[in-house]
Short mmCIF file of C-alpha atoms in Angstrom, two decimals:
data_model
loop_
_atom_site.label_atom_id
_atom_site.label_comp_id
_atom_site.label_asym_id
_atom_site.label_seq_id
_atom_site.Cartn_x
_atom_site.Cartn_y
_atom_site.Cartn_z
CA MET A 1 50.74 -10.46 -71.45
CA THR A 2 51.75 -6.97 -70.38
CA TYR A 3 53.19 -4.44 -72.82
CA ARG A 4 54.17 -0.91 -71.77
CA GLY A 5 52.00 -1.24 -68.57
CA VAL A 6 48.97 -2.45 -70.68
CA ARG A 7 47.68 -5.86 -70.11
CA ILE A 8 46.72 -7.57 -73.44
CA ASN A 9 44.40 -10.63 -73.29
CA ILE A 10 44.61 -12.81 -76.58
CA VAL A 11 41.95 -15.35 -77.04
CA ASP A 12 42.34 -17.86 -79.91
CA THR A 13 39.50 -19.00 -81.91
CA PRO A 14 38.64 -22.86 -81.60
CA GLY A 15 39.19 -25.43 -84.09
CA HIS A 16 36.91 -28.46 -83.15
CA ALA A 17 33.74 -29.89 -83.99
CA ASP A 18 31.54 -27.28 -82.28
CA PHE A 19 33.26 -24.61 -84.39
CA GLY A 20 30.44 -22.20 -85.30
CA SER A 21 28.88 -21.44 -81.76
CA GLU A 22 32.41 -21.59 -80.05
CA VAL A 23 33.59 -18.71 -82.34
CA GLU A 24 30.59 -16.56 -81.42
CA ARG A 25 31.23 -17.16 -77.71
CA THR A 26 34.95 -16.27 -78.04
CA LEU A 27 34.13 -12.96 -79.76
CA THR A 28 32.14 -11.83 -76.65
CA LEU A 29 35.50 -11.98 -74.74
CA VAL A 30 37.36 -9.44 -76.97
CA ASP A 31 37.39 -5.79 -78.25
CA GLY A 32 39.20 -6.27 -81.49
CA VAL A 33 40.24 -9.06 -83.91
CA LEU A 34 43.62 -10.20 -85.19
CA LEU A 35 43.27 -11.98 -88.53
CA LEU A 36 46.34 -14.21 -89.01
CA VAL A 37 46.83 -15.39 -92.67
CA ASP A 38 49.48 -17.63 -94.14
CA ALA A 39 51.82 -15.87 -96.71
CA ALA A 40 51.55 -18.88 -98.95
CA GLU A 41 48.18 -20.29 -98.34
CA GLY A 42 46.13 -17.14 -98.12
CA PRO A 43 42.73 -17.02 -96.64
CA LEU A 44 41.25 -20.56 -95.91
CA PRO A 45 37.66 -21.54 -95.51
CA GLN A 46 37.51 -21.24 -91.74
CA THR A 47 39.27 -17.76 -92.06
CA ARG A 48 36.16 -16.51 -93.99
CA PHE A 49 33.78 -17.78 -91.26
CA VAL A 50 35.67 -16.22 -88.23
CA LEU A 51 36.12 -12.96 -90.04
CA LYS A 52 32.39 -12.74 -90.94
CA LYS A 53 31.47 -13.07 -87.37
CA ALA A 54 34.04 -10.66 -86.29
CA LEU A 55 32.78 -8.01 -88.72
CA GLU A 56 29.27 -8.53 -87.80
CA ALA A 57 30.24 -7.86 -84.16
CA GLY A 58 31.74 -4.62 -85.30
CA LEU A 59 35.22 -5.50 -84.10
CA PRO A 60 38.23 -3.45 -85.57
CA PRO A 61 40.43 -5.80 -87.46
CA ILE A 62 44.36 -6.09 -87.66
CA VAL A 63 45.64 -8.19 -90.52
CA VAL A 64 48.87 -10.04 -89.86
CA VAL A 65 50.55 -11.95 -92.81
CA ASN A 66 52.63 -14.67 -91.24
CA LYS A 67 55.37 -17.03 -92.51
CA ILE A 68 56.80 -14.41 -94.99
CA ASP A 69 60.01 -16.41 -94.76
CA ARG A 70 58.59 -19.25 -96.60
CA GLN A 71 59.93 -20.15 -100.20
CA ASP A 72 56.50 -20.20 -101.76
CA ALA A 73 55.42 -16.91 -99.89
CA ARG A 74 53.39 -14.44 -101.87
CA PRO A 75 52.41 -11.79 -99.30
CA ALA A 76 51.38 -9.09 -101.93
CA GLU A 77 48.81 -11.61 -103.67
CA VAL A 78 47.56 -12.79 -100.33
CA LEU A 79 46.95 -9.15 -99.25
CA ASP A 80 44.88 -8.66 -102.46
CA GLU A 81 42.99 -11.78 -101.66
CA ILE A 82 42.23 -10.41 -98.02
CA TYR A 83 40.93 -7.21 -99.45
CA ASP A 84 38.69 -9.24 -101.70
CA LEU A 85 37.46 -11.22 -98.80
CA PHE A 86 36.73 -8.07 -96.74
CA ILE A 87 34.71 -6.49 -99.61
CA ASP A 88 32.94 -9.79 -100.14
CA LEU A 89 31.87 -9.87 -96.64
CA ASP A 90 30.46 -6.46 -96.88
CA ALA A 91 32.89 -4.79 -94.33
CA ALA A 92 32.23 -1.23 -93.22
CA GLU A 93 34.44 1.57 -94.62
CA ASP A 94 36.31 1.91 -91.33
CA GLN A 95 36.85 -1.80 -91.14
CA LEU A 96 38.37 -1.86 -94.68
CA ASP A 97 41.03 0.74 -93.42
CA PHE A 98 42.82 -1.99 -91.37
CA PRO A 99 46.53 -2.14 -90.49
CA VAL A 100 48.69 -4.69 -92.01
CA LEU A 101 51.74 -6.32 -90.42
CA TYR A 102 54.18 -8.89 -91.92
CA THR A 103 55.48 -11.42 -89.50
CA ASN A 104 57.93 -14.22 -89.05
CA ALA A 105 56.70 -15.89 -85.82
CA LYS A 106 59.54 -18.37 -85.97
CA ALA A 107 62.05 -15.67 -85.75
CA GLY A 108 59.91 -13.34 -83.52
CA THR A 109 59.79 -10.37 -85.77
CA ALA A 110 57.11 -8.00 -87.24
CA ALA A 111 57.27 -5.22 -89.66
CA ARG A 112 54.64 -2.71 -91.00
CA ALA A 113 56.02 -3.07 -94.54
CA LEU A 114 57.62 -5.72 -96.65
CA GLY A 115 61.56 -5.40 -96.38
CA GLU A 116 61.39 -3.23 -93.31
CA PRO A 117 64.07 -4.38 -90.89
CA SER A 118 62.79 -5.43 -87.43
CA GLN A 119 64.20 -7.60 -84.69
CA THR A 120 61.06 -7.81 -82.33
CA LEU A 121 57.27 -8.07 -82.21
CA ALA A 122 57.17 -4.45 -80.94
CA PRO A 123 55.38 -3.07 -84.02
CA LEU A 124 52.73 -5.78 -83.60
CA PHE A 125 51.97 -4.79 -79.95
CA GLU A 126 52.11 -0.94 -80.79
CA THR A 127 49.40 -1.70 -83.43
CA ILE A 128 47.22 -3.42 -80.97
CA LEU A 129 47.37 -0.64 -78.57
CA ALA A 130 46.63 1.88 -81.23
CA THR A 131 43.90 -0.02 -82.98
CA VAL A 132 41.92 -1.93 -80.28
CA PRO A 133 39.78 0.32 -78.01
CA ALA A 134 39.89 0.07 -74.45
CA PRO A 135 37.01 -1.87 -72.71
CA ARG A 136 33.82 0.22 -72.74
CA PHE A 137 31.51 0.11 -69.78
CA ASN A 138 28.79 1.94 -67.99
CA PRO A 139 29.96 3.01 -64.45
CA GLU A 140 26.31 3.31 -63.32
CA THR A 141 25.30 -0.17 -64.22
CA GLY A 142 25.86 -2.89 -61.72
CA LEU A 143 27.56 -6.31 -62.32
CA GLN A 144 26.99 -7.93 -65.55
CA PHE A 145 28.95 -11.03 -66.52
CA ARG A 146 28.07 -13.21 -69.60
CA VAL A 147 28.93 -16.87 -69.39
CA ALA A 148 30.89 -17.86 -72.51
CA MET A 149 32.66 -21.23 -71.57
CA LEU A 150 32.47 -24.01 -68.89
CA ASP A 151 35.12 -25.88 -67.08
CA TRP A 152 35.57 -28.18 -64.20
CA ASP A 153 37.84 -28.22 -61.16
CA ASP A 154 38.12 -31.23 -58.82
CA TYR A 155 38.62 -28.99 -55.85
CA VAL A 156 36.08 -26.23 -56.31
CA GLY A 157 33.61 -27.82 -58.80
CA ARG A 158 32.08 -26.16 -61.89
CA LEU A 159 33.69 -22.98 -63.32
CA ILE A 160 32.00 -20.57 -65.45
CA ILE A 161 34.33 -18.42 -67.74
CA GLY A 162 33.45 -15.10 -69.25
CA ARG A 163 34.12 -11.42 -69.49
CA ILE A 164 32.68 -8.81 -66.91
CA VAL A 165 30.83 -6.33 -69.24
CA ASN A 166 29.85 -4.03 -66.30
CA GLY A 167 30.50 -3.40 -62.79
CA ARG A 168 32.94 -5.33 -60.28
CA VAL A 169 32.93 -8.62 -58.67
CA LYS A 170 34.58 -9.86 -55.31
CA GLN A 171 34.93 -13.30 -53.66
CA ALA A 172 32.06 -14.05 -51.41
CA ASP A 173 29.82 -11.58 -53.27
CA ARG A 174 26.03 -12.36 -53.59
CA VAL A 175 24.97 -12.34 -57.29
CA ALA A 176 21.75 -13.13 -59.15
CA VAL A 177 21.60 -15.49 -62.07
CA VAL A 178 19.41 -14.42 -64.98
CA HIS A 179 18.29 -17.38 -67.10
CA ARG A 180 17.33 -17.44 -70.82
CA ASP A 181 13.55 -17.58 -69.89
CA GLY A 182 13.86 -14.50 -67.78
CA SER A 183 13.83 -16.23 -64.24
CA VAL A 184 16.28 -14.99 -61.65
CA GLU A 185 18.03 -17.26 -59.17
CA PRO A 186 20.29 -16.11 -56.23
CA GLY A 187 24.00 -17.37 -55.99
CA LYS A 188 27.19 -16.72 -54.21
CA ILE A 189 30.65 -16.50 -55.56
CA THR A 190 33.09 -18.76 -53.63
CA VAL A 191 36.35 -18.41 -55.62
CA LEU A 192 37.38 -15.82 -58.29
CA TYR A 193 40.24 -16.51 -60.86
CA GLY A 194 41.99 -14.25 -63.19
CA TYR A 195 44.36 -15.07 -65.93
CA GLU A 196 48.17 -14.40 -66.20
CA GLY A 197 49.14 -15.67 -69.59
CA LEU A 198 47.89 -19.28 -69.80
CA ARG A 199 47.80 -19.61 -65.91
CA ARG A 200 44.75 -19.37 -63.85
CA VAL A 201 45.38 -17.44 -60.61
CA GLU A 202 43.05 -16.69 -57.60
CA VAL A 203 42.27 -13.02 -57.30
CA ALA A 204 40.32 -11.06 -54.72
CA GLU A 205 38.45 -8.68 -57.14
CA ALA A 206 37.96 -7.94 -60.80
CA ALA A 207 36.54 -4.98 -62.76
CA ALA A 208 34.82 -4.47 -66.15
CA GLY A 209 36.83 -5.59 -69.11
CA GLU A 210 38.62 -8.60 -67.44
CA ILE A 211 38.23 -12.30 -68.37
CA VAL A 212 37.64 -14.23 -65.16
CA ALA A 213 36.60 -17.73 -63.96
CA ILE A 214 34.00 -17.98 -61.19
CA ALA A 215 33.27 -20.93 -58.88
CA GLY A 216 30.20 -21.43 -56.74
CA VAL A 217 27.38 -20.58 -59.21
CA ASP A 218 26.39 -23.98 -60.47
CA GLN A 219 22.84 -23.46 -61.92
CA VAL A 220 23.98 -21.27 -65.01
CA GLU A 221 24.51 -22.29 -68.68
CA ILE A 222 26.33 -20.78 -71.59
CA GLY A 223 25.02 -17.39 -72.72
CA GLU A 224 23.28 -16.53 -69.48
CA THR A 225 24.11 -13.68 -67.20
CA VAL A 226 25.38 -13.26 -63.75
CA ALA A 227 24.32 -9.91 -62.51
CA ASP A 228 23.98 -7.66 -59.57
CA ALA A 229 21.88 -9.21 -56.77
CA ASP A 230 19.89 -5.98 -56.12
CA ARG A 231 19.48 -4.93 -59.74
CA PRO A 232 19.64 -7.97 -62.06
CA GLN A 233 19.92 -7.03 -65.69
CA ALA A 234 20.40 -9.48 -68.42
CA LEU A 235 22.85 -9.28 -71.32
CA PRO A 236 21.74 -10.62 -74.81
CA ALA A 237 21.95 -14.38 -74.91
CA ILE A 238 24.62 -16.20 -77.00
CA ARG A 239 23.09 -18.44 -79.63
CA ILE A 240 24.01 -22.34 -79.19
CA ASP A 241 24.00 -24.61 -82.21
CA GLU A 242 21.66 -27.47 -81.64
CA PRO A 243 23.01 -31.00 -81.76
CA THR A 244 22.54 -32.78 -85.18
CA VAL A 245 23.63 -36.37 -84.34
CA SER A 246 23.01 -38.87 -81.47
CA MET A 247 24.37 -42.03 -80.48
CA LEU A 248 23.65 -44.70 -77.89
CA PHE A 249 26.46 -45.33 -75.41
CA SER A 250 26.32 -48.42 -73.06
CA ALA A 251 28.46 -50.40 -70.82
CA ASN A 252 30.52 -53.16 -72.47
CA VAL A 253 28.81 -56.51 -71.92
CA SER A 254 30.69 -58.47 -74.46
CA PRO A 255 32.44 -61.73 -73.49
CA PHE A 256 35.78 -59.77 -73.54
CA ALA A 257 34.48 -57.05 -71.07
CA GLY A 258 36.94 -55.91 -68.30
CA ARG A 259 40.03 -57.52 -70.14
CA GLU A 260 41.51 -54.21 -71.34
CA GLY A 261 39.79 -51.31 -69.56
CA LYS A 262 40.04 -49.60 -66.23
CA TYR A 263 36.45 -48.20 -65.97
CA VAL A 264 33.91 -50.86 -66.95
CA THR A 265 30.74 -50.39 -65.15
CA SER A 266 27.80 -48.31 -66.29
CA THR A 267 27.93 -46.19 -63.13
CA GLN A 268 31.46 -45.18 -64.11
CA LEU A 269 30.27 -44.50 -67.67
CA ARG A 270 27.39 -42.30 -66.51
CA ASP A 271 29.55 -40.16 -64.20
CA ARG A 272 31.96 -39.69 -67.00
CA LEU A 273 29.37 -38.58 -69.49
CA TRP A 274 27.64 -36.30 -66.92
CA LYS A 275 31.03 -34.70 -66.24
CA GLU A 276 31.59 -34.13 -69.98
CA ARG A 277 28.16 -32.46 -70.24
CA ARG A 278 29.15 -30.00 -67.43
CA VAL A 279 32.08 -28.64 -69.37
CA ASN A 280 31.06 -29.23 -73.04
CA VAL A 281 28.29 -27.07 -74.25
CA GLY A 282 27.95 -28.99 -77.42
CA ILE A 283 27.17 -32.26 -75.85
CA ARG A 284 23.78 -33.54 -74.55
CA VAL A 285 23.38 -36.55 -72.46
CA GLU A 286 19.99 -38.21 -71.72
CA GLU A 287 18.76 -41.30 -69.82
CA THR A 288 17.13 -44.02 -71.65
CA ASP A 289 14.71 -46.85 -70.77
CA SER A 290 17.82 -49.06 -69.90
CA PRO A 291 19.96 -48.03 -66.83
CA ASP A 292 23.08 -49.21 -68.58
CA THR A 293 22.45 -47.04 -71.85
CA PHE A 294 22.57 -43.34 -72.43
CA ARG A 295 21.78 -41.16 -75.53
CA VAL A 296 24.59 -38.72 -76.36
CA SER A 297 23.96 -35.91 -78.75
CA GLY A 298 26.52 -33.69 -80.42
CA ARG A 299 27.30 -31.40 -83.31
CA GLY A 300 28.21 -34.01 -85.76
CA GLU A 301 29.70 -37.24 -85.64
CA LEU A 302 33.33 -36.10 -85.53
CA GLN A 303 32.51 -34.52 -82.01
CA LEU A 304 31.15 -37.74 -80.81
CA ALA A 305 34.14 -39.57 -82.13
CA ILE A 306 36.42 -37.26 -80.32
CA LEU A 307 34.69 -37.96 -77.02
CA ILE A 308 34.79 -41.64 -77.55
CA GLU A 309 38.53 -41.46 -78.46
CA MET A 310 39.08 -39.34 -75.14
CA MET A 311 37.35 -41.82 -72.99
CA ARG A 312 38.92 -44.84 -74.40
CA ARG A 313 42.48 -43.15 -73.64
CA GLU A 314 41.28 -42.58 -70.10
CA GLY A 315 40.65 -46.30 -69.75
CA PHE A 316 37.03 -46.76 -70.20
CA GLU A 317 35.14 -49.75 -72.11
CA MET A 318 31.74 -49.12 -73.89
CA GLU A 319 29.80 -50.08 -76.69
CA VAL A 320 28.20 -47.61 -79.17
CA GLY A 321 25.55 -47.70 -81.72
CA LYS A 322 25.17 -46.37 -85.19
CA PRO A 323 25.11 -42.56 -85.22
CA GLN A 324 21.59 -41.18 -85.86
CA ILE A 325 20.59 -37.95 -87.36
CA ILE A 326 18.26 -35.72 -85.19
CA THR A 327 15.39 -34.61 -87.18
CA ARG A 328 12.37 -32.37 -86.49
CA GLU A 329 8.84 -32.18 -87.91
CA THR A 330 7.32 -28.91 -88.86
CA ASP A 331 3.75 -28.74 -90.42
CA GLY A 332 3.81 -32.37 -91.05
CA GLN A 333 6.95 -32.23 -92.94
CA VAL A 334 10.23 -34.01 -91.68
CA LEU A 335 13.21 -31.71 -91.57
CA GLU A 336 16.95 -32.77 -91.26
CA PRO A 337 20.01 -30.60 -90.45
CA MET A 338 22.13 -29.28 -93.29
CA GLU A 339 25.75 -28.43 -93.50
CA HIS A 340 27.76 -25.76 -95.45
CA LEU A 341 30.64 -27.75 -96.59
CA VAL A 342 33.75 -26.05 -97.96
CA ILE A 343 36.50 -28.15 -99.63
CA ASP A 344 39.97 -26.80 -100.63
CA ILE A 345 41.89 -29.35 -102.72
CA PRO A 346 44.44 -29.61 -105.51
CA GLU A 347 42.88 -29.62 -109.11
CA GLU A 348 43.72 -33.10 -109.89
CA PHE A 349 41.41 -34.38 -107.12
CA ILE A 350 38.27 -32.66 -108.28
CA GLY A 351 36.87 -35.74 -109.95
CA ALA A 352 37.49 -38.12 -106.96
CA VAL A 353 35.84 -35.61 -104.59
CA THR A 354 32.83 -34.83 -106.65
CA GLN A 355 32.29 -38.47 -107.24
CA LYS A 356 32.06 -39.25 -103.54
CA VAL A 357 29.87 -36.15 -102.39
CA GLY A 358 27.38 -36.66 -105.23
CA PRO A 359 25.70 -39.87 -103.92
CA ARG A 360 25.83 -38.30 -100.33
CA ARG A 361 23.10 -35.73 -101.57
CA ALA A 362 25.50 -32.75 -101.74
CA THR A 363 24.58 -29.77 -104.07
CA MET A 364 27.39 -27.54 -105.21
CA THR A 365 26.88 -23.87 -104.59
CA LYS A 366 30.10 -22.34 -105.53
CA LEU A 367 33.40 -23.32 -107.35
CA VAL A 368 36.54 -21.06 -107.24
CA ASN A 369 39.84 -21.50 -109.10
CA HIS A 370 42.41 -19.04 -108.02
CA GLY A 371 44.87 -20.24 -110.73
CA THR A 372 47.36 -21.39 -107.97
CA GLY A 373 46.73 -25.16 -108.41
CA ARG A 374 44.12 -25.42 -105.82
CA VAL A 375 40.48 -25.35 -106.05
CA ARG A 376 37.67 -24.38 -103.57
CA LEU A 377 34.28 -26.29 -103.81
CA GLU A 378 31.36 -25.31 -101.67
CA TYR A 379 28.35 -27.54 -101.12
CA ARG A 380 25.13 -27.71 -99.04
CA ILE A 381 24.88 -31.31 -97.89
CA PRO A 382 22.74 -33.16 -95.30
CA ALA A 383 24.67 -33.70 -91.90
CA ARG A 384 24.12 -37.60 -92.32
CA GLY A 385 26.00 -37.27 -95.66
CA LEU A 386 29.23 -36.40 -93.73
CA ILE A 387 29.14 -39.33 -91.54
CA GLY A 388 32.36 -41.24 -92.29
CA TYR A 389 33.43 -38.94 -95.18
CA ARG A 390 36.29 -37.42 -93.53
CA SER A 391 38.71 -40.45 -93.74
CA GLU A 392 37.62 -41.08 -97.32
CA PHE A 393 38.41 -37.57 -98.10
CA LEU A 394 41.83 -37.52 -96.77
CA THR A 395 42.52 -40.84 -98.62
CA ASP A 396 41.19 -39.62 -101.97
CA THR A 397 43.25 -36.20 -101.68
CA ARG A 398 46.30 -38.12 -100.26
CA GLY A 399 46.25 -35.90 -97.28
CA THR A 400 46.58 -32.64 -99.24
CA GLY A 401 42.77 -31.50 -99.00
CA LEU A 402 41.18 -29.25 -96.32
CA LEU A 403 37.41 -29.97 -95.34
CA ASN A 404 35.32 -27.62 -93.20
CA HIS A 405 31.62 -27.74 -92.47
CA LEU A 406 29.37 -25.35 -90.57
CA PHE A 407 25.47 -25.85 -89.58
CA ASP A 408 23.36 -24.32 -92.25
CA GLY A 409 19.92 -24.67 -90.90
CA TRP A 410 17.17 -27.21 -91.70
CA ALA A 411 15.66 -28.41 -94.90
CA PRO A 412 13.21 -31.20 -96.03
CA TRP A 413 14.43 -34.67 -95.99
CA GLN A 414 16.80 -35.18 -98.95
CA GLY A 415 16.17 -38.76 -99.61
CA GLU A 416 17.99 -41.88 -98.84
CA ILE A 417 21.80 -42.14 -98.82
CA ALA A 418 23.27 -45.44 -99.87
CA HIS A 419 24.90 -47.08 -96.87
CA ARG A 420 26.82 -50.39 -96.78
CA GLN A 421 25.58 -52.62 -99.38
CA ASN A 422 27.53 -55.68 -98.13
CA GLY A 423 26.65 -58.04 -95.31
CA ALA A 424 28.81 -59.21 -92.43
CA LEU A 425 30.77 -62.29 -91.65
CA VAL A 426 29.94 -63.15 -88.05
CA ALA A 427 31.79 -65.52 -85.93
CA ASP A 428 29.62 -68.49 -84.83
CA ARG A 429 31.80 -69.66 -81.92
CA ALA A 430 34.41 -68.42 -79.50
CA GLY A 431 38.13 -69.19 -80.04
CA ARG A 432 41.29 -68.00 -81.83
CA THR A 433 41.25 -67.48 -85.59
CA THR A 434 43.46 -69.69 -87.74
CA ALA A 435 45.26 -69.25 -90.86
CA TYR A 436 43.56 -72.32 -92.15
CA ALA A 437 40.10 -71.02 -91.68
CA ILE A 438 40.83 -67.50 -92.92
CA ASP A 439 42.38 -68.81 -96.18
CA HIS A 440 38.94 -70.66 -96.93
CA LEU A 441 37.00 -67.53 -96.06
CA GLN A 442 38.83 -65.06 -98.03
CA ALA A 443 36.62 -65.93 -101.15
CA ARG A 444 33.60 -64.95 -99.15
CA GLY A 445 34.57 -61.46 -98.68
CA ILE A 446 37.25 -59.15 -96.80
CA MET A 447 38.42 -60.16 -93.48
CA PHE A 448 38.88 -57.77 -90.51
CA ALA A 449 40.68 -60.41 -88.23
CA ALA A 450 44.23 -61.64 -88.49
CA PRO A 451 45.35 -65.10 -87.62
CA GLY A 452 45.73 -65.77 -83.91
CA GLU A 453 43.26 -63.28 -82.57
CA ALA A 454 40.75 -64.15 -79.93
CA VAL A 455 37.15 -63.73 -81.01
CA TYR A 456 33.75 -64.49 -79.56
CA GLU A 457 30.40 -65.68 -80.83
CA GLY A 458 28.64 -62.87 -82.44
CA GLN A 459 31.61 -60.78 -83.29
CA VAL A 460 31.83 -59.43 -86.83
CA VAL A 461 35.08 -60.75 -88.44
CA GLY A 462 34.70 -59.62 -92.03
CA GLU A 463 32.54 -58.06 -94.70
CA ASN A 464 30.54 -60.51 -96.87
CA ALA A 465 30.72 -60.19 -100.70
CA ARG A 466 27.03 -60.54 -100.81
CA ASP A 467 24.26 -58.37 -99.14
CA ASN A 468 23.33 -60.99 -96.51
CA ASP A 469 24.83 -61.73 -93.25
CA MET A 470 26.71 -65.07 -92.97
CA ASP A 471 27.70 -67.01 -89.76
CA VAL A 472 31.46 -68.51 -90.18
CA ASN A 473 33.76 -70.71 -88.24
CA ILE A 474 36.81 -68.65 -88.29
CA THR A 475 38.45 -70.79 -85.69
CA LYS A 476 38.63 -74.05 -87.66
CA GLU A 477 41.84 -75.89 -87.64
CA LYS A 478 43.39 -78.24 -90.16
CA LYS A 479 42.76 -81.96 -89.26
CA LEU A 480 45.87 -83.96 -89.08
CA THR A 481 46.01 -87.34 -90.89
CA ASN A 482 48.81 -90.05 -91.59
CA MET A 483 47.72 -90.18 -95.24
CA ARG A 484 49.98 -88.29 -97.69
CA SER A 485 48.25 -85.68 -99.84
CA SER A 486 49.55 -83.56 -102.85
CA THR A 487 48.10 -80.57 -101.29
CA SER A 488 49.17 -80.95 -97.84
CA ASP A 489 52.32 -78.85 -98.01
CA GLU A 490 50.83 -76.12 -99.80
CA GLY A 491 51.60 -72.66 -98.20
CA VAL A 492 48.68 -70.48 -97.09
CA LYS A 493 48.45 -67.04 -98.83
CA LEU A 494 46.52 -64.53 -96.71
CA THR A 495 45.49 -61.11 -97.71
CA PRO A 496 46.21 -58.51 -94.94
CA PRO A 497 43.05 -57.81 -92.90
CA ARG A 498 41.20 -54.45 -93.38
CA ALA A 499 42.02 -52.22 -90.39
CA MET A 500 39.36 -49.61 -89.69
CA ASN A 501 39.77 -46.67 -87.52
CA LEU A 502 37.07 -45.40 -85.07
CA GLU A 503 35.39 -43.05 -87.68
CA GLN A 504 35.26 -45.84 -90.38
CA SER A 505 33.97 -48.24 -87.81
CA LEU A 506 31.15 -45.98 -86.81
CA GLU A 507 30.08 -45.48 -90.57
CA TRP A 508 30.30 -49.29 -91.17
CA ILE A 509 27.84 -50.36 -88.55
CA ARG A 510 24.13 -50.89 -89.16
CA GLU A 511 21.30 -50.78 -86.67
CA ASP A 512 21.61 -54.25 -85.56
CA GLU A 513 25.31 -54.00 -84.75
CA LEU A 514 27.50 -52.23 -82.21
CA LEU A 515 31.05 -51.06 -81.87
CA GLU A 516 32.90 -52.28 -78.93
CA VAL A 517 35.48 -49.69 -77.81
CA THR A 518 38.26 -50.62 -75.41
CA PRO A 519 41.62 -48.86 -74.71
CA LYS A 520 43.49 -51.23 -76.97
CA SER A 521 40.73 -52.54 -79.39
CA LEU A 522 37.88 -51.81 -81.57
CA ARG A 523 35.56 -54.77 -82.22
CA LEU A 524 32.46 -54.99 -84.38
CA ARG A 525 29.67 -57.20 -83.03
CA LYS A 526 26.05 -58.06 -83.46
CA ARG A 527 23.52 -56.86 -80.89
CA GLN A 528 22.34 -60.49 -80.58
CA LEU A 529 25.40 -62.66 -79.86
CA VAL A 530 24.28 -66.12 -79.01
CA GLY A 531 22.45 -68.86 -80.95
CA ARG A 532 24.69 -68.64 -84.21
CA ARG A 533 26.51 -71.89 -83.90
CA ARG A 534 25.54 -74.42 -86.50
CA PHE A 535 26.28 -78.32 -85.85
#
């Protein structure tokens, strides 16, 4: 946006699974930080993390207390909490002297003091111009452009997005790519894009301080530098969090393959995963011994679940295996990734949450009660302990809890975490489920299938009450007879089947099971389908 002839680029911090490294990359694009805090909720866990990174980068902060029109707004108390947060994060003296604005974004007003009349956001823009310094650059240094994000355009190919730190760049310029290992590779800029609001527009030239997107330079990764072709000088590289969870993606080969999806072949699956790898720095895709199977690694099970959900909405069919934690070995000791877990919940749910995270090998590091009815719990927990917990957490807190986690280094193997204790009820033949069969199987466990659903041999149709797997005939029909019976007219009473979402299904499966994902269905199945029928 442009205000009083000055162009202001506002970059929002991300809020997805690869949160930590994305924040660091976003901060390389800006000269100041605007801390937006709700007037009722106050600073949240993710607020602390983003502010910590901004203060470490030496960026001047502006505090904006928003939603002052809420009935439960407490702007004065929230401002005290913000000061406490700055002090707790060891902010410098000049950073503690931050300007404060009170806004009502819904009405489009901003004021420098509570009760001060205002009709526009002009005070906010004036404060940004007065507080945030102009871009600083060395006029004697050639081009230096640090890659912060990746994108893809079907017409021009791969796009690298970042900020020009020094120098100028034009279309058709010859450049040099300085990789992390110090090697230099030549390149040429084919298309140069700038930004006007949220729109990407083609420009002929850009200078230091501008955020641009460049096409034509393909062999470059996040954090590397595009520099002057004659005097290539690298900028400090950006740290990228390593993947912690991997899953096997394969083409759908079940008997129902191709019925619901648009893209069903392994070639289409491979192309889609490789396209995701081009634009998503948190995803790694590797070939396996099988040409139809690919190993996909990411920053947590939630990031992989988001990818699966995106692909099924695009019309893909696939089968995925159980999420596996990526470990490393140092000095003969097995290390596993750890997460810093921050939970913000109402007081009445403390017992339910602590009861669930305890068996997942979580260690409490901090408990804060602000006296407002909500409590903040901080844990250090193995990354594998979070698999499948988010849906349980939302159920236990009735949707009122906030859960955030960040990568917290590596630690020795924390011991076994109890997984599913029950076996599976597996269909031993293909057909359609019947109410008669389900009625007789209900005593065996919890059913996943409703009457009238099509199933195939090897499909998991329920959870066994015992720890072993059991092959069952869920398509059995009641035999007709001309003999009267006292029980022939009894009605069938069925318990509604358990409906599991994607995240719950990924947690439920074992190593010998797969999750079949289609645009319309989620089916659990055994890796070995045939040979189950008993005569």
